[in-house]
Short mmCIF file of C-alpha atoms and ligand atoms in Angstrom, two decimals:
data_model
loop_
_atom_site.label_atom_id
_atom_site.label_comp_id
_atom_site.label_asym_id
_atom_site.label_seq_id
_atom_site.Cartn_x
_atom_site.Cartn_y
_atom_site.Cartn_z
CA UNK L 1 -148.09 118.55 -60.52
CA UNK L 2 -145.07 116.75 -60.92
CA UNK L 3 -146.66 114.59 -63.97
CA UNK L 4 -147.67 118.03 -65.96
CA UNK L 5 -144.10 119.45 -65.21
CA UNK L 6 -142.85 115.84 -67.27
CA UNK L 7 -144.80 116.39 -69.31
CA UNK L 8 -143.98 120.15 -69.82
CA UNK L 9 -140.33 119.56 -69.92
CA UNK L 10 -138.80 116.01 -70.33
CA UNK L 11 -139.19 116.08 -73.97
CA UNK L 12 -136.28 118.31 -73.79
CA UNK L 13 -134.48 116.81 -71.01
CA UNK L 14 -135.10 113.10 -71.65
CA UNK L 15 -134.88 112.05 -68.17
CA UNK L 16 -137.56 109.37 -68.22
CA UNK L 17 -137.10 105.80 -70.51
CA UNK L 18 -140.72 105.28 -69.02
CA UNK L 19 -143.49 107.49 -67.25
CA UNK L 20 -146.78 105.54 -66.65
CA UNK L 21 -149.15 108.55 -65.21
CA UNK L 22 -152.13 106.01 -64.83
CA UNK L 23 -149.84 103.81 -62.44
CA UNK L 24 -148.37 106.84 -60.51
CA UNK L 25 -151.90 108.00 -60.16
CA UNK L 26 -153.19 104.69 -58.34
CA UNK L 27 -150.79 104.61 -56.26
CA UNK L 28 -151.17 107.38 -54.70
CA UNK L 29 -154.78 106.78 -54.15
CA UNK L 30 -153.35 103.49 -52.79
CA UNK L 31 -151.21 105.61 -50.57
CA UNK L 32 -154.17 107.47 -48.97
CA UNK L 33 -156.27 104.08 -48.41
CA UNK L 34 -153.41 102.80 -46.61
CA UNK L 35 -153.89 106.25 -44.39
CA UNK L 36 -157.55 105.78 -44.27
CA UNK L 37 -157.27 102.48 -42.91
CA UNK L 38 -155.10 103.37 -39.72
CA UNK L 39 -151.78 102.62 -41.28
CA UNK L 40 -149.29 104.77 -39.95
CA UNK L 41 -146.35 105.41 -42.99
CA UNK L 42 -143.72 107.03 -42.60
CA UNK L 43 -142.33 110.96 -43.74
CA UNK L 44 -142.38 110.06 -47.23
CA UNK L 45 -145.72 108.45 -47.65
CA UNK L 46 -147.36 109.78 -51.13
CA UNK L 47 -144.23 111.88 -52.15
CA UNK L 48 -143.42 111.10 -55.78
CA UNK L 49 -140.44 109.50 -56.92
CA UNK L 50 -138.20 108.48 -60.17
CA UNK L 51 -136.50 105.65 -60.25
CA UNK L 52 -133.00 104.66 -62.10
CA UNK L 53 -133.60 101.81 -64.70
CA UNK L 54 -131.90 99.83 -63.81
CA UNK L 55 -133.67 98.54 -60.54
CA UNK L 56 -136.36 95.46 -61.39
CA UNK L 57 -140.22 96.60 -60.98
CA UNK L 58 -143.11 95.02 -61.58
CA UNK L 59 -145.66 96.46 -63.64
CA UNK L 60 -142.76 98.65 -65.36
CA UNK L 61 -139.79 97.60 -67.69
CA UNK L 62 -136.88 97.38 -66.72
CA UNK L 63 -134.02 97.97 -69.60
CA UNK L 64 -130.83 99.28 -67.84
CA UNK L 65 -130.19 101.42 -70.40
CA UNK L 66 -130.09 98.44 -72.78
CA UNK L 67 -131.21 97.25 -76.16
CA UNK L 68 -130.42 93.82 -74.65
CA UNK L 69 -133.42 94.23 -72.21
CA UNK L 70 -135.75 96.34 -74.09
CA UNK L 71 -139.08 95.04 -73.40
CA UNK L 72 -138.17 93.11 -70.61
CA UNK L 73 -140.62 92.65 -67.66
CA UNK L 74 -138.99 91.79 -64.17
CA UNK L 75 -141.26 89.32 -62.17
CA UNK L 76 -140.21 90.78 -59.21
CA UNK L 77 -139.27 93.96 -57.36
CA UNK L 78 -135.48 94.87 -55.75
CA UNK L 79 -135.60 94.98 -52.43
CA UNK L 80 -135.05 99.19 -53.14
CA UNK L 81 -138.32 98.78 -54.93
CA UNK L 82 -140.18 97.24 -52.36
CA UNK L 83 -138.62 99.37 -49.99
CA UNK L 84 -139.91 102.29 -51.51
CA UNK L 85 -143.51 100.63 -52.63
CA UNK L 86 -143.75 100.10 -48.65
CA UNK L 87 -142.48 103.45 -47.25
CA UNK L 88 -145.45 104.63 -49.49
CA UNK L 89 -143.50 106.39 -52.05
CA UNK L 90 -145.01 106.61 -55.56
CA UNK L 91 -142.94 105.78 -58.52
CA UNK L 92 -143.55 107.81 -61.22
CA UNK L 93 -141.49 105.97 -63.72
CA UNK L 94 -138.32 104.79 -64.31
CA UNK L 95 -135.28 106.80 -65.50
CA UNK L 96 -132.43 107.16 -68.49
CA UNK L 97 -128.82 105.67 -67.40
CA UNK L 98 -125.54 104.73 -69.28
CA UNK L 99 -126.21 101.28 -70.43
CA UNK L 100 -125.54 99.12 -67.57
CA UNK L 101 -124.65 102.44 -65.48
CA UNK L 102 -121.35 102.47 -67.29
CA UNK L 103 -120.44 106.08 -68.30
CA UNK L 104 -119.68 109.30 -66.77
CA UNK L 105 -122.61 111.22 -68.83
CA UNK L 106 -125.60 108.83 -69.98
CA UNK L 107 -124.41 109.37 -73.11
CA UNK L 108 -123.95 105.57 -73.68
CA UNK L 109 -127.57 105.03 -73.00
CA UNK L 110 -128.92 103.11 -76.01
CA UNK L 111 -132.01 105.39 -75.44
CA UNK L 112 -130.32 108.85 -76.28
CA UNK L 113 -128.43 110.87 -74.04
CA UNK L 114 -130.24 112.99 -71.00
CA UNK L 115 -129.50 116.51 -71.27
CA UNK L 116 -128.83 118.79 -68.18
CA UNK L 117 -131.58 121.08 -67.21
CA UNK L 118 -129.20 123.96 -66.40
CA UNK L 119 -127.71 124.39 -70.17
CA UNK L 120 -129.38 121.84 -72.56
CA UNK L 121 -126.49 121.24 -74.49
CA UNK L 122 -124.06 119.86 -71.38
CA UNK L 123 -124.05 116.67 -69.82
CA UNK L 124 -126.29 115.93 -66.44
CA UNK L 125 -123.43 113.35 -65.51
CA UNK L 126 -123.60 109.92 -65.10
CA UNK L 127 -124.84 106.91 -65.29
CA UNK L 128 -127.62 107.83 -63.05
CA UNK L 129 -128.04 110.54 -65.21
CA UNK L 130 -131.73 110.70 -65.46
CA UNK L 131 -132.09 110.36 -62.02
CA UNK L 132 -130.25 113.31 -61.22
CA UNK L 133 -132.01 115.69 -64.44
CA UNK L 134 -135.22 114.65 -63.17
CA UNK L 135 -134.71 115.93 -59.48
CA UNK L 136 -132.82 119.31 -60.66
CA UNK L 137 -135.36 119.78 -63.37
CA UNK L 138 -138.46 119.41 -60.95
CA UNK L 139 -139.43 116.50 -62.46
CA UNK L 140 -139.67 114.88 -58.96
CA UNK L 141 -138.44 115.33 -55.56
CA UNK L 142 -136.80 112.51 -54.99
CA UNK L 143 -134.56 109.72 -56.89
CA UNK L 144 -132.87 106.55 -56.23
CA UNK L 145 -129.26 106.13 -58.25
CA UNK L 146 -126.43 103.81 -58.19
CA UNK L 147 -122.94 104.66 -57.39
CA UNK L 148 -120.02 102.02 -58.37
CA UNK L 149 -117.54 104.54 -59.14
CA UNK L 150 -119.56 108.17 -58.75
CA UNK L 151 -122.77 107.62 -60.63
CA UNK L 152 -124.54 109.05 -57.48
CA UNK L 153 -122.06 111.68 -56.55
CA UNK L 154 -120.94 112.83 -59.84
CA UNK L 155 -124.50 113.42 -61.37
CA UNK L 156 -125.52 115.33 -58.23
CA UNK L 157 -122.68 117.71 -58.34
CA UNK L 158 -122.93 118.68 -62.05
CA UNK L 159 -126.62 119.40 -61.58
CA UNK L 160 -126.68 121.20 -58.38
CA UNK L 161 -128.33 118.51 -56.10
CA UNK L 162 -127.53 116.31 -53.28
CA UNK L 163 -126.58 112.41 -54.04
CA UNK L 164 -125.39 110.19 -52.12
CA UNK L 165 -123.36 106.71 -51.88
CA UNK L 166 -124.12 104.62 -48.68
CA UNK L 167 -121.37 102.72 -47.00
CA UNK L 168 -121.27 99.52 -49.37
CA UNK L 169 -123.68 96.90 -47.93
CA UNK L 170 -125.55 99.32 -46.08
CA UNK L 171 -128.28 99.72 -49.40
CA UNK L 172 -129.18 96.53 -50.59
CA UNK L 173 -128.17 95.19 -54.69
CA UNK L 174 -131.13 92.58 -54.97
CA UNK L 175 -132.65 93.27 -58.21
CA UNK L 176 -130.07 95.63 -59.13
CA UNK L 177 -128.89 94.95 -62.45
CA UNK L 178 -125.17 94.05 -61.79
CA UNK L 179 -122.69 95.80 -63.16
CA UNK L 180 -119.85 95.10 -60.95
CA UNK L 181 -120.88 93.93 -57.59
CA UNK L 182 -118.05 94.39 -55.04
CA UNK L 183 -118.86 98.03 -56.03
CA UNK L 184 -122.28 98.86 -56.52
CA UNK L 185 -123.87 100.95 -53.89
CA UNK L 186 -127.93 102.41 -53.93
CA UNK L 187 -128.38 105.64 -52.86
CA UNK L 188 -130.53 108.79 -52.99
CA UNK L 189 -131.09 111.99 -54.71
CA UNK L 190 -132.87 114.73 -53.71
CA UNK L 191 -132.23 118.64 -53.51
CA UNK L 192 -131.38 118.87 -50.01
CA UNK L 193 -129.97 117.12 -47.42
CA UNK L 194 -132.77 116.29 -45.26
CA UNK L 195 -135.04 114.72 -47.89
CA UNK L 196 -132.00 112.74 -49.06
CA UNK L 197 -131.70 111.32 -45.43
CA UNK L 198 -135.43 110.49 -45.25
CA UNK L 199 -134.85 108.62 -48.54
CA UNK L 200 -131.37 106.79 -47.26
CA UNK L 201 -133.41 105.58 -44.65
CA UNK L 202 -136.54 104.44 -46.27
CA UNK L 203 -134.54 101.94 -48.42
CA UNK L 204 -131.55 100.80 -46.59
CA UNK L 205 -130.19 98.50 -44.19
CA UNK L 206 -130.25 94.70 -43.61
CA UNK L 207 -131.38 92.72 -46.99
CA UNK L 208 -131.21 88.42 -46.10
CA UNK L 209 -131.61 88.22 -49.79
CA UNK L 210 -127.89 89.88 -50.26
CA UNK L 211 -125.24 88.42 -49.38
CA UNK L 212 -122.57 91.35 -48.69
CA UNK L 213 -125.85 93.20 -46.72
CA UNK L 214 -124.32 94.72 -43.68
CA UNK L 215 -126.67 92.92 -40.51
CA UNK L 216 -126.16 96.67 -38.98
CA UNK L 217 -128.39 99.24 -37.52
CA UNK L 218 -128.96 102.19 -40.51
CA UNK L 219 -126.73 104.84 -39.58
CA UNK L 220 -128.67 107.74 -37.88
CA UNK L 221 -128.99 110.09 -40.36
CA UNK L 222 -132.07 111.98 -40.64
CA UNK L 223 -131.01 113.21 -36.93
CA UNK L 224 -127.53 113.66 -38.31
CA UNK L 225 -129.21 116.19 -41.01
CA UNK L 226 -131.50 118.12 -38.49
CA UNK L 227 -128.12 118.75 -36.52
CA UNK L 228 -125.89 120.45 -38.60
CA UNK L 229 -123.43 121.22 -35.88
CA UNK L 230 -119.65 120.68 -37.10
CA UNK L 231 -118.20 122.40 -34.35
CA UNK L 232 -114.88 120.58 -33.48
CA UNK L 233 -115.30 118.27 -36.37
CA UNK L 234 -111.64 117.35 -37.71
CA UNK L 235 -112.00 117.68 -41.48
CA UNK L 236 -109.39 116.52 -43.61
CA UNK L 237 -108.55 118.59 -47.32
CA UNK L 238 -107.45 115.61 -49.52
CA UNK L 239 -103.85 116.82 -50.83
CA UNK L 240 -103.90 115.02 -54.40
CA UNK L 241 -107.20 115.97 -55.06
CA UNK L 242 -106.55 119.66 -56.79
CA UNK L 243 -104.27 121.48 -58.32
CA UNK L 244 -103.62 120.91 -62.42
CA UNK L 245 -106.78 119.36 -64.26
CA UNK L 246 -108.99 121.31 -61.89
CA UNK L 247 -111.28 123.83 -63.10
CA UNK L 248 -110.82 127.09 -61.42
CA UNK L 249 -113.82 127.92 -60.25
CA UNK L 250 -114.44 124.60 -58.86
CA UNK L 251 -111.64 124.94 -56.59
CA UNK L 252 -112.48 128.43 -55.70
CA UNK L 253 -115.87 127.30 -54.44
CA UNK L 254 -114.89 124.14 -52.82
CA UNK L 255 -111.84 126.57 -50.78
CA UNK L 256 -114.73 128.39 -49.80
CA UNK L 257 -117.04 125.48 -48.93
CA UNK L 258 -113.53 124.49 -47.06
CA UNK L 259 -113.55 128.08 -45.11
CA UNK L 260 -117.31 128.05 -44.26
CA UNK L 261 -116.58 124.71 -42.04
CA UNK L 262 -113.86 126.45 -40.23
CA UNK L 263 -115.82 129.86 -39.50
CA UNK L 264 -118.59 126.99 -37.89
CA UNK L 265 -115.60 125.42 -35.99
CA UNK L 266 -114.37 122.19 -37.79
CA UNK L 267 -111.01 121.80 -37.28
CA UNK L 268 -109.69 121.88 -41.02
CA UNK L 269 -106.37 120.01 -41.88
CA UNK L 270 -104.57 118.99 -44.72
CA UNK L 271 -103.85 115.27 -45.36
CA UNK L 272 -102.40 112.85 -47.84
CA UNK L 273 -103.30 109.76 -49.45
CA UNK L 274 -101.01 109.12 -51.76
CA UNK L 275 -102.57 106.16 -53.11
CA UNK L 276 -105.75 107.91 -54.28
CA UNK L 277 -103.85 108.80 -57.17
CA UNK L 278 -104.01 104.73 -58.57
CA UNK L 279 -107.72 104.82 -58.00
CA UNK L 280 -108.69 105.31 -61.55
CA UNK L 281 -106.53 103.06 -63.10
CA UNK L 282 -106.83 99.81 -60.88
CA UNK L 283 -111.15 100.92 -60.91
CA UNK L 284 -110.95 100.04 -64.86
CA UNK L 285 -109.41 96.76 -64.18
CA UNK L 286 -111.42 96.00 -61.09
CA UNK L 287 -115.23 96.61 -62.48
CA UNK L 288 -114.63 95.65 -66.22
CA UNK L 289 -113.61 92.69 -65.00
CA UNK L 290 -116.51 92.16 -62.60
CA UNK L 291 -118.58 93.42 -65.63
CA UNK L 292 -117.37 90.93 -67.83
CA UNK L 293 -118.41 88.06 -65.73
CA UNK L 294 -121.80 89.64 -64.45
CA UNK L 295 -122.56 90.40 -68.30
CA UNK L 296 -122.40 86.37 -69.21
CA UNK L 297 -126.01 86.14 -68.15
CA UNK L 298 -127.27 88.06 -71.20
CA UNK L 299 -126.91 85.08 -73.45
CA UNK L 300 -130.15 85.82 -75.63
CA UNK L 301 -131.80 82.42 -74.02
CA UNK L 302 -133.18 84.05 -70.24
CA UNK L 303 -134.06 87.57 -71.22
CA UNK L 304 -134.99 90.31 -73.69
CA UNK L 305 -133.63 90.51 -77.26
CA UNK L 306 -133.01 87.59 -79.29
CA UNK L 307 -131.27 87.71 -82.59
CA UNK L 308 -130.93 85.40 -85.75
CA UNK L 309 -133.39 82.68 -83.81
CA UNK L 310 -134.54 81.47 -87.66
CA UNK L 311 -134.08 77.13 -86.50
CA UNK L 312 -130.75 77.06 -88.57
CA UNK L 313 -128.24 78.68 -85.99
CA UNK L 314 -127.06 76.82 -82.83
CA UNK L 315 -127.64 78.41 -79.51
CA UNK L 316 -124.23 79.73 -79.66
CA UNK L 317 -124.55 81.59 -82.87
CA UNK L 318 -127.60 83.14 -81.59
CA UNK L 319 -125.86 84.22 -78.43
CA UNK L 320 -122.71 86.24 -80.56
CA UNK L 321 -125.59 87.87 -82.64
CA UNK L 322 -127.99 88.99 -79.56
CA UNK L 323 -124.86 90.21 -77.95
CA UNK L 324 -123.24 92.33 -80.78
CA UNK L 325 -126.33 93.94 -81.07
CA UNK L 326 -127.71 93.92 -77.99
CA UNK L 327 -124.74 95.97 -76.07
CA UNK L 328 -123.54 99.79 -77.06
CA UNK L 329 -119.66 100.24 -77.79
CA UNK L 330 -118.92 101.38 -74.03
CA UNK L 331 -120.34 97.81 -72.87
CA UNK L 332 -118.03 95.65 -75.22
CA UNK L 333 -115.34 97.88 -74.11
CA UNK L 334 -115.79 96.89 -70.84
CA UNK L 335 -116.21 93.35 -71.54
CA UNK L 336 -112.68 92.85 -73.45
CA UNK L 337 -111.41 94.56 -71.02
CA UNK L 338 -112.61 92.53 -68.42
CA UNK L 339 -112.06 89.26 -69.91
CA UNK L 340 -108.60 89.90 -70.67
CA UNK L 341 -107.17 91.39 -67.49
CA UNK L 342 -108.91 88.11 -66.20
CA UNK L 343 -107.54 85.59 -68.74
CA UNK L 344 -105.10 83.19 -67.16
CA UNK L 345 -101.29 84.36 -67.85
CA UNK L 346 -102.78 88.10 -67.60
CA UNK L 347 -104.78 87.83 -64.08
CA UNK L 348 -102.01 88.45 -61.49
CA UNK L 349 -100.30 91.12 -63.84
CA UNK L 350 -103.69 92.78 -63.96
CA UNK L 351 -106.57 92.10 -62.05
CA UNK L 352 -104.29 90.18 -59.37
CA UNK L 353 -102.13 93.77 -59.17
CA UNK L 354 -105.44 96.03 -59.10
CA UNK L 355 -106.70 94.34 -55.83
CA UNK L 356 -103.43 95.41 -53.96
CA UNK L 357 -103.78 98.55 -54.83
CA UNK L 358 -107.32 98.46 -53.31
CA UNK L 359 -105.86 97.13 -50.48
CA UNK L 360 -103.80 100.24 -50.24
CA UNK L 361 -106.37 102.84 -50.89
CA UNK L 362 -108.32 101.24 -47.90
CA UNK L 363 -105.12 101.44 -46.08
CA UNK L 364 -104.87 105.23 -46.69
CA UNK L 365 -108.36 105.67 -45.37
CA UNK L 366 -107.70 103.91 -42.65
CA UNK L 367 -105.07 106.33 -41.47
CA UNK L 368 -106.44 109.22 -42.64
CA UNK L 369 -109.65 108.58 -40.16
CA UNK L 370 -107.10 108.18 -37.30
CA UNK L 371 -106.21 111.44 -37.58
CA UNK L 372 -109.64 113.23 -38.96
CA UNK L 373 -113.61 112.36 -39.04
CA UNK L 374 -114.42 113.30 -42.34
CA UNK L 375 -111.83 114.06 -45.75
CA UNK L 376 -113.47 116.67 -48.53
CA UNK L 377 -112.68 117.14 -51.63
CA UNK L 378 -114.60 118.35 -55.03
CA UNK L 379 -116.72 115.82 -56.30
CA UNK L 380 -115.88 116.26 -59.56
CA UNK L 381 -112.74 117.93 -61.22
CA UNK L 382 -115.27 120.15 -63.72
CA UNK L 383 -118.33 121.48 -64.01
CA UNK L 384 -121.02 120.08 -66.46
CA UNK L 385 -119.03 119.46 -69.75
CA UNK L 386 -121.07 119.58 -73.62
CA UNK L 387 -122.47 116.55 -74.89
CA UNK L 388 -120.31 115.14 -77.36
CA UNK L 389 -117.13 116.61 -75.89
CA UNK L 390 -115.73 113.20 -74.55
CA UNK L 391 -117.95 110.56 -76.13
CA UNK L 392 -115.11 109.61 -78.30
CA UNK L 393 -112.44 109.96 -75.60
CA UNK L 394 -113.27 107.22 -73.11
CA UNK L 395 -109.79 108.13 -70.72
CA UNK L 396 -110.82 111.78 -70.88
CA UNK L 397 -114.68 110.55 -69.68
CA UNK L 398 -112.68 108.06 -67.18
CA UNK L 399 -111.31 111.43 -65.68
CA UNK L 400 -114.45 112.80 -64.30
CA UNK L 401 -114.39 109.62 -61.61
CA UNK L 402 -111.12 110.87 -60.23
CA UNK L 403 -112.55 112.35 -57.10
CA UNK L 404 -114.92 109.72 -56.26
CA UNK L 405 -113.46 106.25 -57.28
CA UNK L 406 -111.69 105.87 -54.14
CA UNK L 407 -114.53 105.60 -51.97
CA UNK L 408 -115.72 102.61 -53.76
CA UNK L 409 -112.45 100.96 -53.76
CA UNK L 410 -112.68 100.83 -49.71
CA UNK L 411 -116.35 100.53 -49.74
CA UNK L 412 -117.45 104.00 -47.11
CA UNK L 413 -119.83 106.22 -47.11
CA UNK L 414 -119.78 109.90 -49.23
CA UNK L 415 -122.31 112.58 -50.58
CA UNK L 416 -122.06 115.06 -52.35
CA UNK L 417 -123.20 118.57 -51.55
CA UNK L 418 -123.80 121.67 -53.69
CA UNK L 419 -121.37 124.25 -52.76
CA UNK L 420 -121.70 127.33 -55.30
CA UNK L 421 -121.47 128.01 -59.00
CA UNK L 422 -118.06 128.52 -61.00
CA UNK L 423 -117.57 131.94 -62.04
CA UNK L 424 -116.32 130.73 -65.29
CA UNK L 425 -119.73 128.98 -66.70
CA UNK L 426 -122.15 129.60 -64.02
CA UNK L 427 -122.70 125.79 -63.65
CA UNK L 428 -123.15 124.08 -60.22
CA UNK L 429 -120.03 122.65 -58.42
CA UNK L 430 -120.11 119.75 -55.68
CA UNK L 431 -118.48 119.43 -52.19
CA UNK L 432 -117.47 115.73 -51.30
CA UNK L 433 -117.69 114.59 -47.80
CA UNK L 434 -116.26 110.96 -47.21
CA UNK L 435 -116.47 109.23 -44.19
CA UNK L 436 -115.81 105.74 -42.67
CA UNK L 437 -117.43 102.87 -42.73
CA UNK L 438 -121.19 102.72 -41.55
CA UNK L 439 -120.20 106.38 -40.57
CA UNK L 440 -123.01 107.80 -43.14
CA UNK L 441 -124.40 110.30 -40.71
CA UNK L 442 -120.81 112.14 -40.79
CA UNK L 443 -121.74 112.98 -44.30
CA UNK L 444 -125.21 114.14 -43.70
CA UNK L 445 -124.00 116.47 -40.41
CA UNK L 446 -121.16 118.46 -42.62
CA UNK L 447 -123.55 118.35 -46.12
CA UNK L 448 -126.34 119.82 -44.01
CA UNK L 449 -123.88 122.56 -42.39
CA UNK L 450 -122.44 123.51 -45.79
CA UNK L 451 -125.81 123.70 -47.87
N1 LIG I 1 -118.26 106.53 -64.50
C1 LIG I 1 -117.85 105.32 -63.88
C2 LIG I 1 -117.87 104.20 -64.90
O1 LIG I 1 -118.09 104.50 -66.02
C3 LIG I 1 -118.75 105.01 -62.72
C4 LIG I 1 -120.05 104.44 -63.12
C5 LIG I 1 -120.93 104.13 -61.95
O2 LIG I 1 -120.69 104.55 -60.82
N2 LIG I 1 -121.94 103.33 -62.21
O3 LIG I 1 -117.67 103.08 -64.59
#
């Protein structure tokens, strides 16, 4: 069913970089040998799934969103893979991303942008864009994304589904393409809160073959989804997070989303963290600099493309060709940007300055969780915006992060919920729930009362 609906609808969505029916279909006849023979699998055994390209797979390509991989075959799976190969999920293919998950729309995708299935002209967010356009479009169930600044939370909120960003650590990055890796966080999609908990679970915890894994029990959060009790829950309203930039009917449905705890009994106060308000700008000195380095490996020699190889140019040459046009504008961007906010003279002005105010933001977490267990805020500061609106206007683009880059920064746990539609564009508006540290099921418990 869910390979006719593709096949029905992704040619207008574009949600898919690869679909490969034949393979889906084995599996699943795997799936039900694995039954036949006394396995026992668990709740999601045989459900179909789609997959963010930017995890490796055998049998599948793996591109990232790139020219610079296209035609790439991993020879090996990501742990998330494997994860999801064992808990007897079938992959139905793998799905469109901003090249190298950086963007805010999967626009930057070198394979055309994804369009949003609730008004084809807008945005479905990003980078796990396709991810989150193939779960609101019914495309699947399920997806996996990746959030290093909101690419899980954001896409879920401007297409009316559920994502969510593990604690960092708690999902593993092994055969995650890296984009910047004190940030990048796995994490499911799905279009409630319950199947995104069965999914959390089925692909995270302990990973020997990462080394910032957390060696920690998975937080319990299918149970924390069946019990959506918040009764004398202390929720925190983030102060900065409102106010001027915000679309009106975004805050009108997150104050309601804000009320609806308190009629269930959370305890609903306001508190500040100032900091939150430096997020963005020490974020775009913190990941295009972890970019820039990570990015070194596409050198035209290991994998994919390979430009101007004729015998006359020396492996260097090569390397500047493959690269300038290999990567999309965004990705150079990034990679200046990196490289010079890392260049000696320029590090501790930059880079060196960035990482305090990390410090900071994790210090305003910190005392916010003394005094509440979970802070809200919207996910996003608009609803869906129109293709084309900011691809020329990367601060503008940068601006649809605001909400969620601070999670990353102190590496904890948030979802995002869908709490309503905005009067102004009937589009779908997100409720974030942030909580500490290997305190995922926190999210789960209030995103399960609210939906
Ligand atoms: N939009 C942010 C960026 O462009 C976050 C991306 C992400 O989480 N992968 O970097």
């Amino acid at each position: 069913a869910h390979l006719d609906r593709i096949a029905e609808v992704d040619g207008r969505v574009n949600a898919f970089l690869h679909v490969d029916a034949e393979s889906a279909l084995a599996q699943a006849r795997a799936v039900d040998e694995r039954i036949a023979a006394g396995e026992t699998l668990g709740p999601l055994a045989g459900v179909p799934i789609a997959h963010k390209d930017v995890f490796t797979t055998t049998g599948m390509p793996t591109t990232a969103g790139s020219k610079i991989l296209e035609g790439w075959q991993p020879p090996y799976d990501a742990t998330v893979t494997r994860r999801l190969r064992e808990a007897g999920l079938v992959i139905l293919g793998k799905t469109n991303l901003d090249e190298f998950a950086m963007g805010s729309s999967t626009e930057n995708s070198a394979y055309g942008p994804t369009h949003n299935p609730w008004d084809l002209s807008r945005i479905p967010g990003g980078s796990s864009g396709g991810s989150s356009a193939a779960v609101s479009a019914y495309e699947a169930p399920l997806s996996t994304g990746t959030d290093t600044g909101g690419s899980i939370r954001q896409p879920a909120a401007v297409t009316g589904i559920v994502g969510m960003k593990p604690t960092y650590g708690g999902s593993s990055r092994y055969g995650l393409i890296a984009f910047a890796s004190s940030l990048d966080t796995p994490g499911p999609f799905a279009r409630n809160v319950l199947d995104a908990a069965l999914l959390h679970e089925a692909f995270s915890g302990h990973d020997p073959l990462d080394s910032t894994s957390i060696d920690a029990p998975v937080p319990q959060v299918v149970e924390a989804a069946l019990h959506a009790d918040v009764a004398g829950m202390r929720v925190g309203v983030v102060k900065e997070f409102g106010g001027e930039g915000y679309q009106p009917g975004v805050l009108a449905r997150f104050n309601e989303a804000v009320e609806l705890l308190e009629s269930l009994g959370a305890k609903v106060v306001e508190v500040s963290c100032p900091t939150f308000t430096y997020a963005l700008p020490a974020y775009y000195l913190i990941a295009p600099s972890e970019c820039s380095s990570n990015l070194a490996r596409f050198d035209a020699m290991r994998y994919g493309l390979r430009v101007g190889d004729d015998g006359t140019r020396s492996a260097e040459e090569v390397m500047a060709l493959t690269r300038a046009a290999g990567f999309g504008p965004e990705v150079k961007r990034r990679i200046m940007l990196g490289t010079y906010a890392l260049s000696s003279g320029y590090y501790d002005a930059y880079y060196g300055q960035a990482q305090k105010v990390r410090t900071l933001i994790m210090r305003d977490f910190e005392a916010a969780f003394q005094q509440v267990d979970v802070l809200v805020s919207p996910t996003t500061p608009t609803t869906a915006f129109p293709i084309g609106e900011r691809a020329d206007d990367p601060m503008a683009m940068y601006l649809a992060d605001l909400c969620t880059i601070p999670t990353n920064l102190a590496g904890n746990a948030a979802i995002s919920v869908p709490c309503g539609l905005a009067d102004e564009d009937g589009l779908p508006v997100g409720l974030q729930v942030m909580a500490p540290v290997l305190a995922d099921d926190r999210c789960y418990r209030v995103g399960a009362a609210v939906e």
